[in-house]
CSV table of C-alpha atoms in Angstrom, one decimal:
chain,number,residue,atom,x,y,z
A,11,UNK,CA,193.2,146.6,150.6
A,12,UNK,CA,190.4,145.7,152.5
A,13,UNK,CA,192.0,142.0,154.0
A,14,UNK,CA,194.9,144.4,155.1
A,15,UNK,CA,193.0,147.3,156.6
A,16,UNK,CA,191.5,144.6,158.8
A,17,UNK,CA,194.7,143.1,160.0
A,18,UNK,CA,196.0,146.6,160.7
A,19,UNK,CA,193.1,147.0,162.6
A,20,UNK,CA,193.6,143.9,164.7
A,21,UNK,CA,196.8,143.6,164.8
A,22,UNK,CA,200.2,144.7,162.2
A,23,UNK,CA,200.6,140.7,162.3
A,24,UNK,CA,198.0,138.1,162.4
A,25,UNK,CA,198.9,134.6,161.7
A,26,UNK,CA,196.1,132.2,160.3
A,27,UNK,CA,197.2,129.5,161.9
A,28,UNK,CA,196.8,131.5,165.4
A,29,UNK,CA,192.9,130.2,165.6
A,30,UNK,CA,192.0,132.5,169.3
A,31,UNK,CA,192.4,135.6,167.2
A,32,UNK,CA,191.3,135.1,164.1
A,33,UNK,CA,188.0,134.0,166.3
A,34,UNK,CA,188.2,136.7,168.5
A,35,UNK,CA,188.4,139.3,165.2
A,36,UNK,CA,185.7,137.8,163.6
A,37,UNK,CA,183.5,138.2,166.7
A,38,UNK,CA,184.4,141.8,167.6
A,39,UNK,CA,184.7,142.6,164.0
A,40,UNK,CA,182.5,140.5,161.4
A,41,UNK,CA,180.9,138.0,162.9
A,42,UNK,CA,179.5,136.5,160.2
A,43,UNK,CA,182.1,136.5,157.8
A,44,UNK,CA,185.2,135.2,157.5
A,45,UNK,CA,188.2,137.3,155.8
A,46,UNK,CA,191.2,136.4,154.0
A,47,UNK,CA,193.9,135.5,156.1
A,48,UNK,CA,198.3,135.9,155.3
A,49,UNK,CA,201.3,134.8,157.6
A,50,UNK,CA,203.8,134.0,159.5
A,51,UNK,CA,204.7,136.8,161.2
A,52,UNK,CA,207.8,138.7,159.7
A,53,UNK,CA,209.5,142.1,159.4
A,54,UNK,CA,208.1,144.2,156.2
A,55,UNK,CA,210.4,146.3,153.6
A,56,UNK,CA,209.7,148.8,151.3
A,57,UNK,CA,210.7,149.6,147.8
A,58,UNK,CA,213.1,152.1,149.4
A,59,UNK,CA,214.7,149.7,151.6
A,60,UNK,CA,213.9,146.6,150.4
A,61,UNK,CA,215.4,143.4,152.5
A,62,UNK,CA,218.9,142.1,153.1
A,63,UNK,CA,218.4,138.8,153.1
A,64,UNK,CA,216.1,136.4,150.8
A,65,UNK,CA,212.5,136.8,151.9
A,66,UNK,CA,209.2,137.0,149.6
A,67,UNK,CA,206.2,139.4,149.5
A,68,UNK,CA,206.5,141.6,152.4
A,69,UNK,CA,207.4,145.0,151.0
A,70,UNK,CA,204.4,146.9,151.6
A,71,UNK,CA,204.1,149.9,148.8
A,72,UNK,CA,204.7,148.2,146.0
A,73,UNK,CA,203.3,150.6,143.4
A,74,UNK,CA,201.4,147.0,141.2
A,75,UNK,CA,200.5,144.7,143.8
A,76,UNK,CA,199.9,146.9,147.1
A,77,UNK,CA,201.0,145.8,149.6
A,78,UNK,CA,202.9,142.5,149.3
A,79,UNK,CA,201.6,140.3,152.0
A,80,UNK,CA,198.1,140.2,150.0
A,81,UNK,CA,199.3,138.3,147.2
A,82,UNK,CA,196.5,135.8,146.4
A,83,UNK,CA,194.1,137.1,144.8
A,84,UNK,CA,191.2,135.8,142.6
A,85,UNK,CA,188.5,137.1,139.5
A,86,UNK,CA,186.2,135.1,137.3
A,87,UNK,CA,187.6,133.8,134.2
A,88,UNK,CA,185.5,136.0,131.6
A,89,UNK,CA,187.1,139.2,133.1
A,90,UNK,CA,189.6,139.5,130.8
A,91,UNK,CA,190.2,143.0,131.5
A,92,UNK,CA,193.2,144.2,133.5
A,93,UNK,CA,192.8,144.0,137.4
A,94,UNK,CA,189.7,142.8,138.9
A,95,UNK,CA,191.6,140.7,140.9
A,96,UNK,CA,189.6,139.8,144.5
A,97,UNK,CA,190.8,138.4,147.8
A,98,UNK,CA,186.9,137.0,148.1
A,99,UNK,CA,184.1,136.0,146.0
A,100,UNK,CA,180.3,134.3,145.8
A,101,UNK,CA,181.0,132.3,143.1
A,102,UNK,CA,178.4,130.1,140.9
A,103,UNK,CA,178.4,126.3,140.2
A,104,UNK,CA,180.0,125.0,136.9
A,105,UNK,CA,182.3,128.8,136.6
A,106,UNK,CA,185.8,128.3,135.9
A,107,UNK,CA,188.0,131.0,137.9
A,108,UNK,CA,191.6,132.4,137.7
A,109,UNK,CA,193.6,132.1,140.8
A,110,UNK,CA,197.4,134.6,141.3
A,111,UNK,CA,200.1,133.9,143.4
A,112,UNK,CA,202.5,137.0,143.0
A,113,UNK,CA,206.4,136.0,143.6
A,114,UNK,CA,208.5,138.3,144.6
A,115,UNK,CA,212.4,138.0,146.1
A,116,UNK,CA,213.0,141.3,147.9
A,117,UNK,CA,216.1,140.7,148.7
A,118,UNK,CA,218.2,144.3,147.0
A,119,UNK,CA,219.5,143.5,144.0
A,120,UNK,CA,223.1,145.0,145.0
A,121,UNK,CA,223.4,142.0,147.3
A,122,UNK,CA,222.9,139.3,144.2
A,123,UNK,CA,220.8,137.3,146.8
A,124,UNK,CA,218.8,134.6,144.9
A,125,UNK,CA,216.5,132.3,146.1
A,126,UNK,CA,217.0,128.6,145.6
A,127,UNK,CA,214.5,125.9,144.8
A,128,UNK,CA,211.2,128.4,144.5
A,129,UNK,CA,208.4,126.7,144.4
A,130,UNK,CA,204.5,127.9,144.7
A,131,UNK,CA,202.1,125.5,146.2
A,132,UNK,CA,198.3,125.5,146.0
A,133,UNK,CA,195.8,124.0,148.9
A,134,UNK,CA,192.5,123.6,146.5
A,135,UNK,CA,189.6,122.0,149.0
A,136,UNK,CA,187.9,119.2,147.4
A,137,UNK,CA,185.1,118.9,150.5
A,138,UNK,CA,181.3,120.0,150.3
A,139,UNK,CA,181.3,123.3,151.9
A,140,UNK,CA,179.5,127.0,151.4
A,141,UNK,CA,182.8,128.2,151.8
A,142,UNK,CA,186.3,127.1,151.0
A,143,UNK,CA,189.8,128.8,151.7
A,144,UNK,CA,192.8,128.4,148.9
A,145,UNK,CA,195.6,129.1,150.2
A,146,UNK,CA,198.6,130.0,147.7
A,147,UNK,CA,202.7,129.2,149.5
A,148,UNK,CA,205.7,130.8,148.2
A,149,UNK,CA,208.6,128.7,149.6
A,150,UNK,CA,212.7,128.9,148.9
A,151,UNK,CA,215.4,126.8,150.7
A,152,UNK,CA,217.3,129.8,151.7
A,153,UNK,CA,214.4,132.2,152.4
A,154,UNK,CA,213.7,133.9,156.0
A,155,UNK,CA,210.8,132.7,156.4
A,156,UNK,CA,211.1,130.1,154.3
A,157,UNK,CA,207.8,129.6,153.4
A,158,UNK,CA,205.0,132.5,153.3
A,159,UNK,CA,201.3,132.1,152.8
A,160,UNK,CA,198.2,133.7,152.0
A,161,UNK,CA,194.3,132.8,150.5
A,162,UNK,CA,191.2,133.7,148.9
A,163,UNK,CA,187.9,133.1,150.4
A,164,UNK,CA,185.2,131.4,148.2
A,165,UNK,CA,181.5,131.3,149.0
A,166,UNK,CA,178.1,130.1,148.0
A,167,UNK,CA,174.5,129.7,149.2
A,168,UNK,CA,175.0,126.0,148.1
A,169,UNK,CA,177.8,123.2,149.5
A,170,UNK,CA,180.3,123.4,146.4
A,171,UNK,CA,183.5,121.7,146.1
A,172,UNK,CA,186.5,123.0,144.3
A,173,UNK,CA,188.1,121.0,141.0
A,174,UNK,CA,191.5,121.8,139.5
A,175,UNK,CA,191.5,122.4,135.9
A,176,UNK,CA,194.3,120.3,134.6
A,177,UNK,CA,196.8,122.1,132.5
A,178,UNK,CA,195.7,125.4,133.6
A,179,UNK,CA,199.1,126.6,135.6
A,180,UNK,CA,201.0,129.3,133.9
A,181,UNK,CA,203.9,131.2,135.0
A,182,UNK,CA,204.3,134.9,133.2
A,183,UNK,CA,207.3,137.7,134.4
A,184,UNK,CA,209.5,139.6,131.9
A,185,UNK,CA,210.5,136.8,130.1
A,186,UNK,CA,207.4,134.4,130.0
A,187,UNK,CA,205.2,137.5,128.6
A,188,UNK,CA,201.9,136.9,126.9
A,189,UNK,CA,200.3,133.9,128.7
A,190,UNK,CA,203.3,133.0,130.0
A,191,UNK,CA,205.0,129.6,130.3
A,192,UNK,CA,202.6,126.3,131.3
A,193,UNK,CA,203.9,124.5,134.5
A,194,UNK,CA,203.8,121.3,135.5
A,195,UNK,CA,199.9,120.5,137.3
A,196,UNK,CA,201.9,120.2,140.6
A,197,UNK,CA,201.2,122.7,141.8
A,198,UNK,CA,197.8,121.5,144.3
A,199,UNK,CA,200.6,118.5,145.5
A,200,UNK,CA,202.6,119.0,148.7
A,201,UNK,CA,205.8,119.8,147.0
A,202,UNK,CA,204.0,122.6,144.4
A,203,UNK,CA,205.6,123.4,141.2
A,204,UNK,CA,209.0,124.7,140.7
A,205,UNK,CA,209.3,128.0,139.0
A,206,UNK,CA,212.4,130.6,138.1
A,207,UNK,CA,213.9,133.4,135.9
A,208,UNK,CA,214.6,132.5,132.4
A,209,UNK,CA,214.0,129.1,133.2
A,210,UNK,CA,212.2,127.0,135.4
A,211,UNK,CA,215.0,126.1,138.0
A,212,UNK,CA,214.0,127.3,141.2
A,213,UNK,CA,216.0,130.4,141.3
A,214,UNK,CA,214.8,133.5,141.5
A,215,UNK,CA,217.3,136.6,142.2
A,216,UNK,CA,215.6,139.7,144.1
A,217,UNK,CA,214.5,142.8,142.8
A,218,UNK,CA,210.8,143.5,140.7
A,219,UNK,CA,212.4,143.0,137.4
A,220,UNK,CA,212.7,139.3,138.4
A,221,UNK,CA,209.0,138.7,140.2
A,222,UNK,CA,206.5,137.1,138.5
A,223,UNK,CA,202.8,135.4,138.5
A,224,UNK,CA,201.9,132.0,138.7
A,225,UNK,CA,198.1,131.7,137.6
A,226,UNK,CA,195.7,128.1,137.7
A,227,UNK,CA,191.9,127.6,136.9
A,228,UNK,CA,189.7,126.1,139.2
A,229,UNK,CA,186.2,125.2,138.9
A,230,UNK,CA,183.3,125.3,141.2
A,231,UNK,CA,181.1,122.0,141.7
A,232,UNK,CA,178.0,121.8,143.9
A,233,UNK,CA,176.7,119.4,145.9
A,234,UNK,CA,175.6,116.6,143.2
A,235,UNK,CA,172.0,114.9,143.4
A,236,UNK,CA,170.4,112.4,141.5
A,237,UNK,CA,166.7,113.0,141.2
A,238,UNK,CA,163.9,112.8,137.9
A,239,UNK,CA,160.1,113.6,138.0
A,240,UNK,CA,158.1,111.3,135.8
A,241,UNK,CA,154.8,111.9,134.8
A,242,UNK,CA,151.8,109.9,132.4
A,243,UNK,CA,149.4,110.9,130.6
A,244,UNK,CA,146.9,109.6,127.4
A,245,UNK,CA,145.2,111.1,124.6
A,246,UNK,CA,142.3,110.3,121.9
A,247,UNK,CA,144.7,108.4,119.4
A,248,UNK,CA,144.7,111.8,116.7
A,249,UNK,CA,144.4,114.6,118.9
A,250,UNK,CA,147.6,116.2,120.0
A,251,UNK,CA,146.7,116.9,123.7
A,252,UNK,CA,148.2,114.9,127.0
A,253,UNK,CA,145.8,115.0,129.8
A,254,UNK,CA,145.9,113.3,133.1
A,255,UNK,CA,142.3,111.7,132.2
A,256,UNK,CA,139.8,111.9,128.7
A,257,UNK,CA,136.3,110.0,128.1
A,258,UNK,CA,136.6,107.9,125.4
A,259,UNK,CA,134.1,105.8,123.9
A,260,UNK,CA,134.1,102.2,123.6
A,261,UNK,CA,136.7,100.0,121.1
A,262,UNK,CA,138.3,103.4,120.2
A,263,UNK,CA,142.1,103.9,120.3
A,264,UNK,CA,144.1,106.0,122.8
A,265,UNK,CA,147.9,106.9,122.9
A,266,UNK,CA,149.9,106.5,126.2
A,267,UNK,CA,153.2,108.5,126.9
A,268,UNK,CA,155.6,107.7,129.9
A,269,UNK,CA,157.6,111.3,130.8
A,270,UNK,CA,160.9,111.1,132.6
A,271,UNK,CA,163.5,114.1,133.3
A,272,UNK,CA,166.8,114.4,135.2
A,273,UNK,CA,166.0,116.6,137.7
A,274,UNK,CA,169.3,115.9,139.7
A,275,UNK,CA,173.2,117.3,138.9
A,276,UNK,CA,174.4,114.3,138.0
A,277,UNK,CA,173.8,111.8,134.5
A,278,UNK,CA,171.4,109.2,135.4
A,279,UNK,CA,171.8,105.7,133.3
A,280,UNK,CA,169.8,102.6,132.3
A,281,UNK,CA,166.2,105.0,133.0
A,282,UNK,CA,163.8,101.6,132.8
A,283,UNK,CA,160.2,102.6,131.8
A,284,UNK,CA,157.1,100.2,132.1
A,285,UNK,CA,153.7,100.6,131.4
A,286,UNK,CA,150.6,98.7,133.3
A,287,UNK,CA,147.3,98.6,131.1
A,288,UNK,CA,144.0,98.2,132.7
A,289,UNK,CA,142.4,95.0,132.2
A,290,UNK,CA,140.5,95.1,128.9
A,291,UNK,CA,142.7,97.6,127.5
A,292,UNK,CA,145.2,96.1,124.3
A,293,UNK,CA,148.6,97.1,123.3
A,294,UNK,CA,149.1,97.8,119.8
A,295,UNK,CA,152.0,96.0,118.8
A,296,UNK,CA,154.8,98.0,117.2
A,297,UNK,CA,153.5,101.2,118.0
A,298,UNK,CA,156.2,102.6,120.6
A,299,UNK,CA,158.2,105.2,120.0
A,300,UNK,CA,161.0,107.1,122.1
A,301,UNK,CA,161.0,111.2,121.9
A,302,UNK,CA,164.5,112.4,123.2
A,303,UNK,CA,167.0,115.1,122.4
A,304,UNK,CA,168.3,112.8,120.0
A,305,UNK,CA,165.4,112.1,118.5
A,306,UNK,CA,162.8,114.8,118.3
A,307,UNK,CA,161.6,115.5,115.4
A,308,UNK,CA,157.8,114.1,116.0
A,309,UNK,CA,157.4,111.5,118.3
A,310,UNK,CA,161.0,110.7,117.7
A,311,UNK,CA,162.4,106.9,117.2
A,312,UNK,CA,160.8,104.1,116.3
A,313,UNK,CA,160.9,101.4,118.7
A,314,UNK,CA,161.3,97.9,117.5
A,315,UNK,CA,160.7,96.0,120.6
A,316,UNK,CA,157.0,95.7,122.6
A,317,UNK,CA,158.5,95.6,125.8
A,318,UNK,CA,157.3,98.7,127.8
A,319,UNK,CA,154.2,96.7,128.2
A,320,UNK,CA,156.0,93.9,129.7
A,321,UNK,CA,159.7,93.6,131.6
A,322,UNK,CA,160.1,97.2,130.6
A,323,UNK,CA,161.6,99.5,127.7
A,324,UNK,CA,165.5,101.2,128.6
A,325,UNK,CA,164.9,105.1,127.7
A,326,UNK,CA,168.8,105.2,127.9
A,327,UNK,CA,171.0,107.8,129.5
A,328,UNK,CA,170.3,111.0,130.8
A,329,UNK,CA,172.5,114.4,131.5
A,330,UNK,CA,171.1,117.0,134.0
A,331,UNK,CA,167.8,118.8,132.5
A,332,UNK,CA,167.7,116.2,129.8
A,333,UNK,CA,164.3,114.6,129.4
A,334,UNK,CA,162.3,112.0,127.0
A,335,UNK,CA,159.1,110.7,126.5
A,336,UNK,CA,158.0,107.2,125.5
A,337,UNK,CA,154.3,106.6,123.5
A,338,UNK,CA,152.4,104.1,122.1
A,339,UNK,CA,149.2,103.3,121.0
A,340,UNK,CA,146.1,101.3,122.9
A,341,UNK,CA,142.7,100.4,122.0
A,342,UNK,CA,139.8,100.5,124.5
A,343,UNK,CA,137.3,97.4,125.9
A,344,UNK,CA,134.2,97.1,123.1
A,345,UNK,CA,130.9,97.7,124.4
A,346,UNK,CA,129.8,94.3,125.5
A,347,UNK,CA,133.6,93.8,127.5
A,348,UNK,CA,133.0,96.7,129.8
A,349,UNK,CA,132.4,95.4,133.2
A,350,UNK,CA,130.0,97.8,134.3
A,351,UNK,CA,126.6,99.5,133.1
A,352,UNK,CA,127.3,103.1,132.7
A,353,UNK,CA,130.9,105.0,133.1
A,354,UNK,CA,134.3,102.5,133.3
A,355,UNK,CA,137.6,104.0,134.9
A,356,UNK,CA,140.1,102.5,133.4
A,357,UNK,CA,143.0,103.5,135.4
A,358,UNK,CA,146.8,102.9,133.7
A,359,UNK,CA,149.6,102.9,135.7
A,360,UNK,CA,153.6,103.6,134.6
A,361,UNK,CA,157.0,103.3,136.4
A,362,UNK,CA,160.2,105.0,135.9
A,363,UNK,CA,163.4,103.2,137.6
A,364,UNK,CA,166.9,104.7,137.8
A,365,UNK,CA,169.6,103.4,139.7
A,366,UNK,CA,168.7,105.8,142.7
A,367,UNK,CA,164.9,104.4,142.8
A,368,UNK,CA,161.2,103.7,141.3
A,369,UNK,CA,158.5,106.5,140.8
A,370,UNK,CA,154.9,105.9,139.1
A,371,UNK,CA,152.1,107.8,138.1
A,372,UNK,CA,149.1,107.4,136.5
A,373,UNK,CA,146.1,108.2,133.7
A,374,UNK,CA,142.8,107.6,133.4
A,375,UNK,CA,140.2,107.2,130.4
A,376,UNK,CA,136.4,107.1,131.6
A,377,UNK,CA,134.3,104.9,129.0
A,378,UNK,CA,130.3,104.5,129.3
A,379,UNK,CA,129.0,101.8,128.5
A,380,UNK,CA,125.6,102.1,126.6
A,381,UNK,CA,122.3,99.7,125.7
A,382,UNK,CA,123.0,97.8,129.1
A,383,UNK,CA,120.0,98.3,130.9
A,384,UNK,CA,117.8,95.4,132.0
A,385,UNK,CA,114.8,94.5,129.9
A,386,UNK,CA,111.2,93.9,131.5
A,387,UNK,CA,108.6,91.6,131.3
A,388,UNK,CA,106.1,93.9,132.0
A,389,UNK,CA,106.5,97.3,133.3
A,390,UNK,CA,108.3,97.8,136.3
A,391,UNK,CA,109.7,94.1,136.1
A,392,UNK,CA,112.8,92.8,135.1
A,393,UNK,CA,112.9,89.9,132.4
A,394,UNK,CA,113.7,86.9,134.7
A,395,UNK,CA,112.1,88.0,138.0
A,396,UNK,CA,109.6,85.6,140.0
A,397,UNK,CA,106.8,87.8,138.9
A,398,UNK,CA,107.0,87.5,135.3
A,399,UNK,CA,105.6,83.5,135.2
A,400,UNK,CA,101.9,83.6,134.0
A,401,UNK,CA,99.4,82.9,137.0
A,402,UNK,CA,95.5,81.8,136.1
A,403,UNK,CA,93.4,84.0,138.8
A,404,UNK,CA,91.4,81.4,141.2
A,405,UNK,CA,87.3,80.8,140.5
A,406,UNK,CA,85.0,83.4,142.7
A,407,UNK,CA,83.6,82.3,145.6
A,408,UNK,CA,79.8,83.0,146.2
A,409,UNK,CA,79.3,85.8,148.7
A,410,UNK,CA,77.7,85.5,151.7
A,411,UNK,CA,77.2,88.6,153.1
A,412,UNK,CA,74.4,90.0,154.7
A,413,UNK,CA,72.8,91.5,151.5
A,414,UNK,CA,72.8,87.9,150.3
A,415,UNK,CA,71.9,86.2,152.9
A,416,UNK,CA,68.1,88.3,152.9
A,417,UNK,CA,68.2,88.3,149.1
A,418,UNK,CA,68.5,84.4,149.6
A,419,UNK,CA,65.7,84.3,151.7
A,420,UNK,CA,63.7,86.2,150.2
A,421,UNK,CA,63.9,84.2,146.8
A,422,UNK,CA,63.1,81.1,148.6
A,423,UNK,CA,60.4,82.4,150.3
A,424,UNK,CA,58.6,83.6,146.8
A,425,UNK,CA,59.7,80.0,145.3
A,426,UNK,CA,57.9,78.4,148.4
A,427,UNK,CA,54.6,80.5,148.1
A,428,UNK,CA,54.2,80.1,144.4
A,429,UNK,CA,54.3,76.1,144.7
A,430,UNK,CA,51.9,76.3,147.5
A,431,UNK,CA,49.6,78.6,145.4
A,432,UNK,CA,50.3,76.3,142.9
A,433,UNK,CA,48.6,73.5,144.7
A,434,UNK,CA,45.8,75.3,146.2
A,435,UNK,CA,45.1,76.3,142.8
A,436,UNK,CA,45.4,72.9,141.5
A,437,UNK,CA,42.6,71.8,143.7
A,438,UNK,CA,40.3,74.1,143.1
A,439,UNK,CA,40.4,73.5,139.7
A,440,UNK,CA,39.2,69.7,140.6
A,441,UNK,CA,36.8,70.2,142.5
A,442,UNK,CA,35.2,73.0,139.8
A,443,UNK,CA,35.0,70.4,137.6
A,444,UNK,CA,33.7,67.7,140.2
A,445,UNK,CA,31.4,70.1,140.6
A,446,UNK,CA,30.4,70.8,136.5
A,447,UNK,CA,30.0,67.0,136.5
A,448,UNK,CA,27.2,66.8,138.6
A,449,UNK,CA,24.9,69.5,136.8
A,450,UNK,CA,22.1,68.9,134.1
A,451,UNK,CA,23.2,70.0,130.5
A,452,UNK,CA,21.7,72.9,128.8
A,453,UNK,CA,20.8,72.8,125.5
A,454,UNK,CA,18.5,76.5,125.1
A,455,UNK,CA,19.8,79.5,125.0
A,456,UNK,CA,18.6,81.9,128.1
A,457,UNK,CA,18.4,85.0,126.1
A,458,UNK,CA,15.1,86.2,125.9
A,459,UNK,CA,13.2,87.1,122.7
């Protein structure tokens, strides 16, 4: 085997708990993996001259199991097919896998030597790690060694730990057969679980017809996390689309959702949602309702209590991947409410609380508002400015320019020579007639016949 091809590489003998060369193999060898590792030290048999004395697993052609030393071995739990048994794997969070401990007393069965008090002990890791060693003991009060030891490597690209599975150990030989007789869960404790023959006593004489296999399921476990993502969004109130933002007209109705899921390994309890409307914007009362896996059918339960507008609505408890979405149903500011002329965000904001923390997002629904522009007293004025009071335009003032000035002149000069013509006039009429009054009157005619 591959473990063993190493060691004979290295050395006949390496012990595991001999760190410097183990380290120094690794280096000159693989340096960036570590192998399977057996010990103590100790003289090896073989099926044609096994050992004289009690001693387990170190005959080295044994026609089943190889060579003995190499006798923890590992395969996945769903390989139920003969073999496939491995000294290392990659295994997978949340697999369950088979672990083997071969027993064997090679001690020749002429001499009737049986081993006393057998036990098989298991050292299952329960530490984050991306790898992990278990290492399966087979120990006998009157064995030479008295103990022996060997282990499977696990591996992943993630920090796993390694879990029991309770009532899992098994012990199957030629009189266990099938799947064998359950043992004690012992076996990961310091003093292991006893095992035997034909009955669970600790003895065990030597030869193959009396070895045997003690089997256990573990389980692989990475590194838990807590997490969720959370997420809101709104919708017209009848459509069936979420978005991050709509435009919405004003007094109409929206629907709100709050989206949590457990993004983490591990279950998340109490998940606390609240919602934040915008100022303006009204909660219709008795309109929440909670979409789960429990509840999924359409927007899932009905919620009898208003509070994920106020102290906040429990979504519950959720495993890993598990998700839910809470909704209700809002209606907008009317016309007249909207603070500004023109387009409104109203901006609504959510939380989600576990017990690891507090994440929010939000939505956002645009409204116009319309008819709000200013009206005018006349054009280009707004009713109420200064320049809308009525102002009466002064009198004119006579001009006095130039052109005038002559024009006066001139009309005062034609004034002024028309009363002295006047006058002159006036006095020549008098004297005419001064004149007429001194003359004889005629009475003839002059004309001549």
């Amino acid at each position: 085997m591959k473990k063993l091809q190493l060691h004979s590489t290295i050395s006949q003998y390496i012990n595991k708990r001999s760190g410097i060369v183990a380290i120094v193999a690794a280096a000159v060898l693989i340096p960036t993996v570590t192998l399977a590792t057996w010990g103590p030290q100790r003289p090896t048999y073989t099926i044609e001259n096994a050992a004289d004395k009690v001693v387990f697993n170190s005959i080295t052609n044994n026609p089943h199991q190889g060579d003995e030393r190499n006798f923890v071995q590992i395969k996945e739990t769903s390989n139920t097919a003969p073999g496939g048994w491995k000294d290392e794997l990659n295994v997978e969070n949340g697999k369950e896998y088979w672990v083997r401990v071969y027993v064997h007393n090679n001690a020749k069965a002429s001499l009737n030597l049986v081993a006393t008090n057998t036990r098989v002990t298991a050292n299952v890791p329960t530490a984050l790690a991306n790898e992990h060693r278990i290492n399966g003991i087979v120990s006998a009060d009157n064995a030479t060694p008295q103990k022996v030891w060997d282990d499977v490597v696990l591996r992943s690209d993630k920090k796993f730990n390694i879990a029991y599975v309770n009532g899992s150990t098994r012990f199957i030989n030629n009189i266990f057969t099938g799947e064998g007789k359950q043992l004690p869960d012992g076996i990961t404790g310091s003093a292991g679980t006893q095992i035997g023959y034909d009955k669970i006593d600790g003895r065990v004489p030597g030869c193959f017809q009396y070895d045997g296999d003690v089997t256990f399921k573990i389980k692989i476990q990475e590194q838990q996390t807590a997490n969720f993502d959370m997420d809101k969004k709104v919708r017209q109130n009848g459509t069936t689309e979420w978005k991050k933002s709509i435009t919405a007209k004003p007094g109409t109705k929206v629907d709100y959702q709050v989206s949590y899921k457990n993004t983490g390994t591990v279950t998340q309890n109490n998940i606390i949602a609240i919602d934040k409307l915008p100022a303006g914007v009204s909660y219709q009362k008795g309109s929440t309702t909670l979409r789960n896996a429990n509840h999924s059918n359409g927007n899932g339960l009905a919620v009898t209590s208003d509070t994920i507008v106020g102290a906040g609505l429990n979504l519950g408890s959720y495993t890993a991947g598990s998700d839910a979405y809470a909704r209700f149903t809002a209606t907008l500011p009317a016309n007249d409410k909207l603070a500004l002329c023109g387009p409104n965000t109203l901006r609504n904001f959510a939380t989600v609380t576990s017990e690891q923390g507090t994440k929010e997002s939000y939505a956002d629904v645009v409204v116009t508002k319309e008819n709000c522009g200013p009206t005018e007293c006349k054009p280009g004025v707004p009713a109420g400015d200064a320049k809308c009071n009525t102002v009466t335009p002064a009198a004119a003032l006579p001009t006095t320019g130039p052109a005038e000035v002559i024009a006066g002149l001139i009309g005062i000069a034609a004034i002024t020579i028309g009363v002295v013509y006047y006058f002159k006039s006036r006095r020549e009429l008098q004297d005419v007639l001064h004149d007429a009054q001194s003359q004889p009157t005629i009475t003839k005619s002059t004309d001549k016949k």
